PDB file of C-alpha atoms in Angstrom:
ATOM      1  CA  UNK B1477     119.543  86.067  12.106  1.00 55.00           C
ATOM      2  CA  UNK B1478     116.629  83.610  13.021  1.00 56.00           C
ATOM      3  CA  UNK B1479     115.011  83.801  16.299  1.00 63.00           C
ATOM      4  CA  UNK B1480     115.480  80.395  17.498  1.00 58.00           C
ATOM      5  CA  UNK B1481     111.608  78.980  18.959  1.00 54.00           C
ATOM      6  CA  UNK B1482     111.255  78.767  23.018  1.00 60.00           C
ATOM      7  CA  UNK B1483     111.381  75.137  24.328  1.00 59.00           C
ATOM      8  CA  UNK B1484     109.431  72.624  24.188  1.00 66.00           C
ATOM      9  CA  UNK B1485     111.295  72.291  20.337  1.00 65.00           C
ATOM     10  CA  UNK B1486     109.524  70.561  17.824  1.00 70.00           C
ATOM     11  CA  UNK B1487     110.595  69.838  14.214  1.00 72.00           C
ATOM     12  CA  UNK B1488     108.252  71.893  12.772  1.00 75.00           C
ATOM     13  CA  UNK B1489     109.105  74.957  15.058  1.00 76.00           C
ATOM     14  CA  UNK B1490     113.171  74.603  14.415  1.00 74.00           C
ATOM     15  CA  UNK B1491     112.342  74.347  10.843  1.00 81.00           C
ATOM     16  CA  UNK B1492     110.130  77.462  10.526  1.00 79.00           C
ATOM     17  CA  UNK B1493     112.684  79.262  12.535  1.00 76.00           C
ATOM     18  CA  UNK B1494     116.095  78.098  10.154  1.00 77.00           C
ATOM     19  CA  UNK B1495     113.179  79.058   6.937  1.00 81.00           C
ATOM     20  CA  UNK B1496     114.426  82.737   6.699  1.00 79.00           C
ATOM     21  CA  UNK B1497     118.041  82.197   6.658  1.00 82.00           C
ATOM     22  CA  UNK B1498     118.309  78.805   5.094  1.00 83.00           C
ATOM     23  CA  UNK B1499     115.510  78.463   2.892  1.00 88.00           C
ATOM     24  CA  UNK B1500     112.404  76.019   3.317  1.00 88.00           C
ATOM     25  CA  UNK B1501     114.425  73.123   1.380  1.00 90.00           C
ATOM     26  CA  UNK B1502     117.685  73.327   3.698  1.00 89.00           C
ATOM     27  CA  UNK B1503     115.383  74.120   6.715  1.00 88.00           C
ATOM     28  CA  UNK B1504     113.554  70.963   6.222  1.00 88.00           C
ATOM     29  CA  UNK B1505     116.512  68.960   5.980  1.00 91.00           C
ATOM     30  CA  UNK B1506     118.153  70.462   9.244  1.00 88.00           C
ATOM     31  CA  UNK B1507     115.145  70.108  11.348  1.00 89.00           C
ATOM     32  CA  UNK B1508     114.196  66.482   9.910  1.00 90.00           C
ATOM     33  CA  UNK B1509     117.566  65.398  10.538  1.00 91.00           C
ATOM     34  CA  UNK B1510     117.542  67.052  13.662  1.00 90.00           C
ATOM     35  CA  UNK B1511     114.630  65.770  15.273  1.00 88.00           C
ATOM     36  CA  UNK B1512     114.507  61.999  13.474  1.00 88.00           C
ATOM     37  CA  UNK B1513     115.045  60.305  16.522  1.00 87.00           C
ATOM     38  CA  UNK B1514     113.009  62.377  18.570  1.00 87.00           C
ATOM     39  CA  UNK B1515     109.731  63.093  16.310  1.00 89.00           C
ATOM     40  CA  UNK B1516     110.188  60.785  13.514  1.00 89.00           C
ATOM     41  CA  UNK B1517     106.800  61.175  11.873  1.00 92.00           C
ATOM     42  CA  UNK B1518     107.398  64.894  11.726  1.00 91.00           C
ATOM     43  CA  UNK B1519     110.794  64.734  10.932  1.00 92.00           C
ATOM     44  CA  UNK B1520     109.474  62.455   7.974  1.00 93.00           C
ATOM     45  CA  UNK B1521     107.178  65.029   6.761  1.00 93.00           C
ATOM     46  CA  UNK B1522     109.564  67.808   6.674  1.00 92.00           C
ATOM     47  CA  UNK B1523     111.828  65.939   5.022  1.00 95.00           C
ATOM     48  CA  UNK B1524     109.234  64.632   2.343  1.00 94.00           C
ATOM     49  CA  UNK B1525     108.526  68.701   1.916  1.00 94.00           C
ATOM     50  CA  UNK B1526     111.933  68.866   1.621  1.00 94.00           C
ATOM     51  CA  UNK B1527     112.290  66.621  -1.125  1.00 93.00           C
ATOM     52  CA  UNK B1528     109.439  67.755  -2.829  1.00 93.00           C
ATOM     53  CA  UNK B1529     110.702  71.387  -2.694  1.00 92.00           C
ATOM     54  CA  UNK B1530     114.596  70.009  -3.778  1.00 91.00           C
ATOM     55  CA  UNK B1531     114.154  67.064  -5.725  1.00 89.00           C
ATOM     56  CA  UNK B1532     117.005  66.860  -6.885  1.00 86.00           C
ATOM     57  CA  UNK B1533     119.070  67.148  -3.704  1.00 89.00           C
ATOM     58  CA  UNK B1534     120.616  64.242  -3.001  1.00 89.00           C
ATOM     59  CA  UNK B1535     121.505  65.218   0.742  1.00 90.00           C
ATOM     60  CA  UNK B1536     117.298  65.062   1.424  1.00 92.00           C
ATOM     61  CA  UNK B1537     116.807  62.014  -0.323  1.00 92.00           C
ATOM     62  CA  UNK B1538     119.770  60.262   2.049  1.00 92.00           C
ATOM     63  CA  UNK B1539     117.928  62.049   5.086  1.00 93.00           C
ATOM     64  CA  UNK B1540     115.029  60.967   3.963  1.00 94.00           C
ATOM     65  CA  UNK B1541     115.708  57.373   3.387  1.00 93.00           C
ATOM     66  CA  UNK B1542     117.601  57.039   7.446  1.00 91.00           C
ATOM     67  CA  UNK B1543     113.822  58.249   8.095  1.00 92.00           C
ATOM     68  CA  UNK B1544     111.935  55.487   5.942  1.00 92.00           C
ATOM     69  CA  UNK B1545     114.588  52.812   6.121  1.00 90.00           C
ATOM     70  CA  UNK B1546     114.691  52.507  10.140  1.00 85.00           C
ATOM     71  CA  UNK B1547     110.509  53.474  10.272  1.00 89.00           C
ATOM     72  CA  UNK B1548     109.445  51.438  13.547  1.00 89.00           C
ATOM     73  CA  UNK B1549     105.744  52.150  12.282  1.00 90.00           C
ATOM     74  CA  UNK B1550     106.056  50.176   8.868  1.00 90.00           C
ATOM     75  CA  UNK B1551     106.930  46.748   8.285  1.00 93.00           C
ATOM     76  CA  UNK B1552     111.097  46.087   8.059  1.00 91.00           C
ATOM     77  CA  UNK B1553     111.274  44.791   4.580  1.00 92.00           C
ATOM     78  CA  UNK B1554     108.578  47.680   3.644  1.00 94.00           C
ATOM     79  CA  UNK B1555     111.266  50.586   5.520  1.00 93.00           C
ATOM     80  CA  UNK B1556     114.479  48.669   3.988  1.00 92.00           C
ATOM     81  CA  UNK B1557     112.491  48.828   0.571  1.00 94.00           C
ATOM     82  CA  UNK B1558     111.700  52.711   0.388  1.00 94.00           C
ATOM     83  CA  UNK B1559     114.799  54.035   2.305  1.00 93.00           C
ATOM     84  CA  UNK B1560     116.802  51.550  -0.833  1.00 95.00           C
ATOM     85  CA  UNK B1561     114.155  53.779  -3.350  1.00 95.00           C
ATOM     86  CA  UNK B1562     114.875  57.153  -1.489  1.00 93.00           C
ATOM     87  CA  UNK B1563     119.193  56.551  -1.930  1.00 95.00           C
ATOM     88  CA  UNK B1564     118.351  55.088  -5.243  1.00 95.00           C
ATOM     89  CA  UNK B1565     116.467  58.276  -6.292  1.00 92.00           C
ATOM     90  CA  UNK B1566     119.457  60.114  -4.905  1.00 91.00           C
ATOM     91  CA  UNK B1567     122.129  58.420  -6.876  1.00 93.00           C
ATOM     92  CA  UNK B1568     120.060  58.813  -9.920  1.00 92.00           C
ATOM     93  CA  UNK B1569     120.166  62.772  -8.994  1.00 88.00           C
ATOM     94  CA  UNK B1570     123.895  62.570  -8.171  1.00 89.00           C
ATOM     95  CA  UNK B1571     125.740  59.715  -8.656  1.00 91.00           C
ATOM     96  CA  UNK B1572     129.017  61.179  -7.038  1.00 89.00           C
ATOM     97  CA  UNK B1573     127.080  61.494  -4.069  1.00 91.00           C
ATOM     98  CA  UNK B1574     129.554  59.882  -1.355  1.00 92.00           C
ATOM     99  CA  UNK B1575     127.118  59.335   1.592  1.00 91.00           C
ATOM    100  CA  UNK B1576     123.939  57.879  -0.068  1.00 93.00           C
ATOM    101  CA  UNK B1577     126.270  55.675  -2.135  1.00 95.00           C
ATOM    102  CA  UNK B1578     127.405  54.214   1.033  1.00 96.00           C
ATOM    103  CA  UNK B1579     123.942  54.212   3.100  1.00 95.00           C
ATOM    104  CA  UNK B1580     123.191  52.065   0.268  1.00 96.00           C
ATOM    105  CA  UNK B1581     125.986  49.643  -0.054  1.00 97.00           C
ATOM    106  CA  UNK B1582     125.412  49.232   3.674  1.00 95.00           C
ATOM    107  CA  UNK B1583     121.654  48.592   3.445  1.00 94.00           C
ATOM    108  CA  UNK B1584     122.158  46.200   0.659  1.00 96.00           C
ATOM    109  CA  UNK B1585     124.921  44.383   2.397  1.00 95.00           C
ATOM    110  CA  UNK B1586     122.173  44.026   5.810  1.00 92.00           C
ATOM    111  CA  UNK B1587     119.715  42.009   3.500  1.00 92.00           C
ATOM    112  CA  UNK B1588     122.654  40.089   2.420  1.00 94.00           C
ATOM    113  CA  UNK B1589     123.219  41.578  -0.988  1.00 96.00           C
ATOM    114  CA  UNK B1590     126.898  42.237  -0.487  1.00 96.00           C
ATOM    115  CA  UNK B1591     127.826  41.500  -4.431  1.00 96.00           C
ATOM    116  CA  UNK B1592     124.903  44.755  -5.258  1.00 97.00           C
ATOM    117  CA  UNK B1593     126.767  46.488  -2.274  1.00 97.00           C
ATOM    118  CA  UNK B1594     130.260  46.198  -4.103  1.00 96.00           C
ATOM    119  CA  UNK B1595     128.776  47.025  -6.955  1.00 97.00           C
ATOM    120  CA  UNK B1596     127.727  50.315  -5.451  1.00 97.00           C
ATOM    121  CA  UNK B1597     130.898  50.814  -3.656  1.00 96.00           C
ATOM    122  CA  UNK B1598     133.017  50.641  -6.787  1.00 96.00           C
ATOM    123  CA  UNK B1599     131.200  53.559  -8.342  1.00 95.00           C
ATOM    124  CA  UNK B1600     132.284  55.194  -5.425  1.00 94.00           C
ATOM    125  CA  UNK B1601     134.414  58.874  -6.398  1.00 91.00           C
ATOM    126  CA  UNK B1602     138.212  58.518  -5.707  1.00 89.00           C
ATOM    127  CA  UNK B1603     138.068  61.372  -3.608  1.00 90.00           C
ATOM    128  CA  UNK B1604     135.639  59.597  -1.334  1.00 91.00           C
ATOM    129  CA  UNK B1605     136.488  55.871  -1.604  1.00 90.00           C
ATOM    130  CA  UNK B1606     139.310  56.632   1.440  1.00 89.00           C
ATOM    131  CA  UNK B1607     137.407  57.975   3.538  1.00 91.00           C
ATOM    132  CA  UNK B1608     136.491  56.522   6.597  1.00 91.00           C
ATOM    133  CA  UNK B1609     133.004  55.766   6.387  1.00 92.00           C
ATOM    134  CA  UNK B1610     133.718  54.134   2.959  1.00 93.00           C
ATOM    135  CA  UNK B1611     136.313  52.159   4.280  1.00 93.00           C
ATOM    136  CA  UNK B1612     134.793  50.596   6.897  1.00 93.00           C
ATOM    137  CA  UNK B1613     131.852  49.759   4.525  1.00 95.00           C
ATOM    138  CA  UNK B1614     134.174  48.192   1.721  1.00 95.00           C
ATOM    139  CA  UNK B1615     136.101  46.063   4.708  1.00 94.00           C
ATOM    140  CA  UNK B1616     132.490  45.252   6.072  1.00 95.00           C
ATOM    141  CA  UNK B1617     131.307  43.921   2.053  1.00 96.00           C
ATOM    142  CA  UNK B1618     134.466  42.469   1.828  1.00 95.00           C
ATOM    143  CA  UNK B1619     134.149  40.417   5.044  1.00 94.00           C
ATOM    144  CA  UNK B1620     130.319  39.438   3.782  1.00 95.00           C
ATOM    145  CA  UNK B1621     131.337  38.392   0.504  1.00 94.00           C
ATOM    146  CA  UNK B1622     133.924  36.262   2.074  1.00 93.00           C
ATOM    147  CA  UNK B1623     137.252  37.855   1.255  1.00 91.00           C
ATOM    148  CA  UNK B1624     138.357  38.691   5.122  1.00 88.00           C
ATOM    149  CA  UNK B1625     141.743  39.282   3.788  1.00 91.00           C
ATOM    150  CA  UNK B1626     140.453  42.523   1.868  1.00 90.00           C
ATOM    151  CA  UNK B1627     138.157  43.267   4.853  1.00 89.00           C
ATOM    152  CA  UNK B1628     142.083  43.162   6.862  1.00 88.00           C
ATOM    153  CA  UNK B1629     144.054  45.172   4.363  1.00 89.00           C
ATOM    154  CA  UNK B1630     141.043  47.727   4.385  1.00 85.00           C
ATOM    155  CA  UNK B1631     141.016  47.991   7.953  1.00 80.00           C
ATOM    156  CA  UNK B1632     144.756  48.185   8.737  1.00 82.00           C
ATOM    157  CA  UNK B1633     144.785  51.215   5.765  1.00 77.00           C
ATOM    158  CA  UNK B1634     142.416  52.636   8.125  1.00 59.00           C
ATOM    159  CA  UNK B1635     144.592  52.703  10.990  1.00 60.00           C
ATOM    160  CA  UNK B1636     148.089  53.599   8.919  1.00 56.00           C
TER     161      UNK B1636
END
């Protein structure tokens, strides 16, 4: 199995490490995701490798838009605007693709786009439009576009 590195970690040195058994693509991913909050700029580049290596991974291209989208160093609008191109890029990969589809409903909805964020949400797979996560969202669009009735019904399904 892989050796795991000694402390202190680093992004880099977990990724290296999962390489052998994972693969440089799912390493990448792991480690970026792993270390986002920590070492952002290096969990950014691993995950840009990551993408580069997998582009067609839509998993990456959700990891990496959390790591552009919420980017202290850039301008908000700038982030908001390449983590939405990252989760685009994704759905265009995968359109089933449950948890970029509702990353981006929810950005959307947070620059008050709720109608594009129920449009995204309704593309959503069967399988995956009960799920908790897409729930809440769909109650949460609902509530934005002004139908807290829907947002309600959503949320008590939730708790049945």
């Amino acid at each position: 199995g892989a050796r795991l590195p000694p402390r202190p970690w680093s992004a880099r040195l977990l990724a290296a490490a999962l390489e052998e058994g994972a693969g440089p693509a799912v390493a990448g991913l792991l480690a970026g995701r792993a270390f986002l909050r920590l070492d952002r700029e290096g969990a950014k580049g691993l995950l840009a490798e990551a993408a580069r290596r997998a582009p067609d991974a839509a998993p990456i291209r959700a990891a990496l838009a959390d790591a552009l989208a919420d980017d202290p160093t850039l301008d908000a609008q700038v982030a908001r605007s390449r983590g939405e191109a990252e989760l685009r890029r994704a759905l265009a990969r995968d359109p089933g693709d449950a948890e970029s589809r509702v990353a981006l409903a929810a950005q959307l909805r947070g620059s008050d786009r709720a109608a594009d964020a129920e449009a995204v949400l309704a593309d959503l797979p069967a399988d995956a439009a009960d799920r908790p996560a897409a729930r809440v969202e769909r109650a949460q669009v609902a509530r934005a576009r002004g139908a807290p009735e829907r947002a309600d019904a959503l949320a008590a399904a939730r708790e049945a």
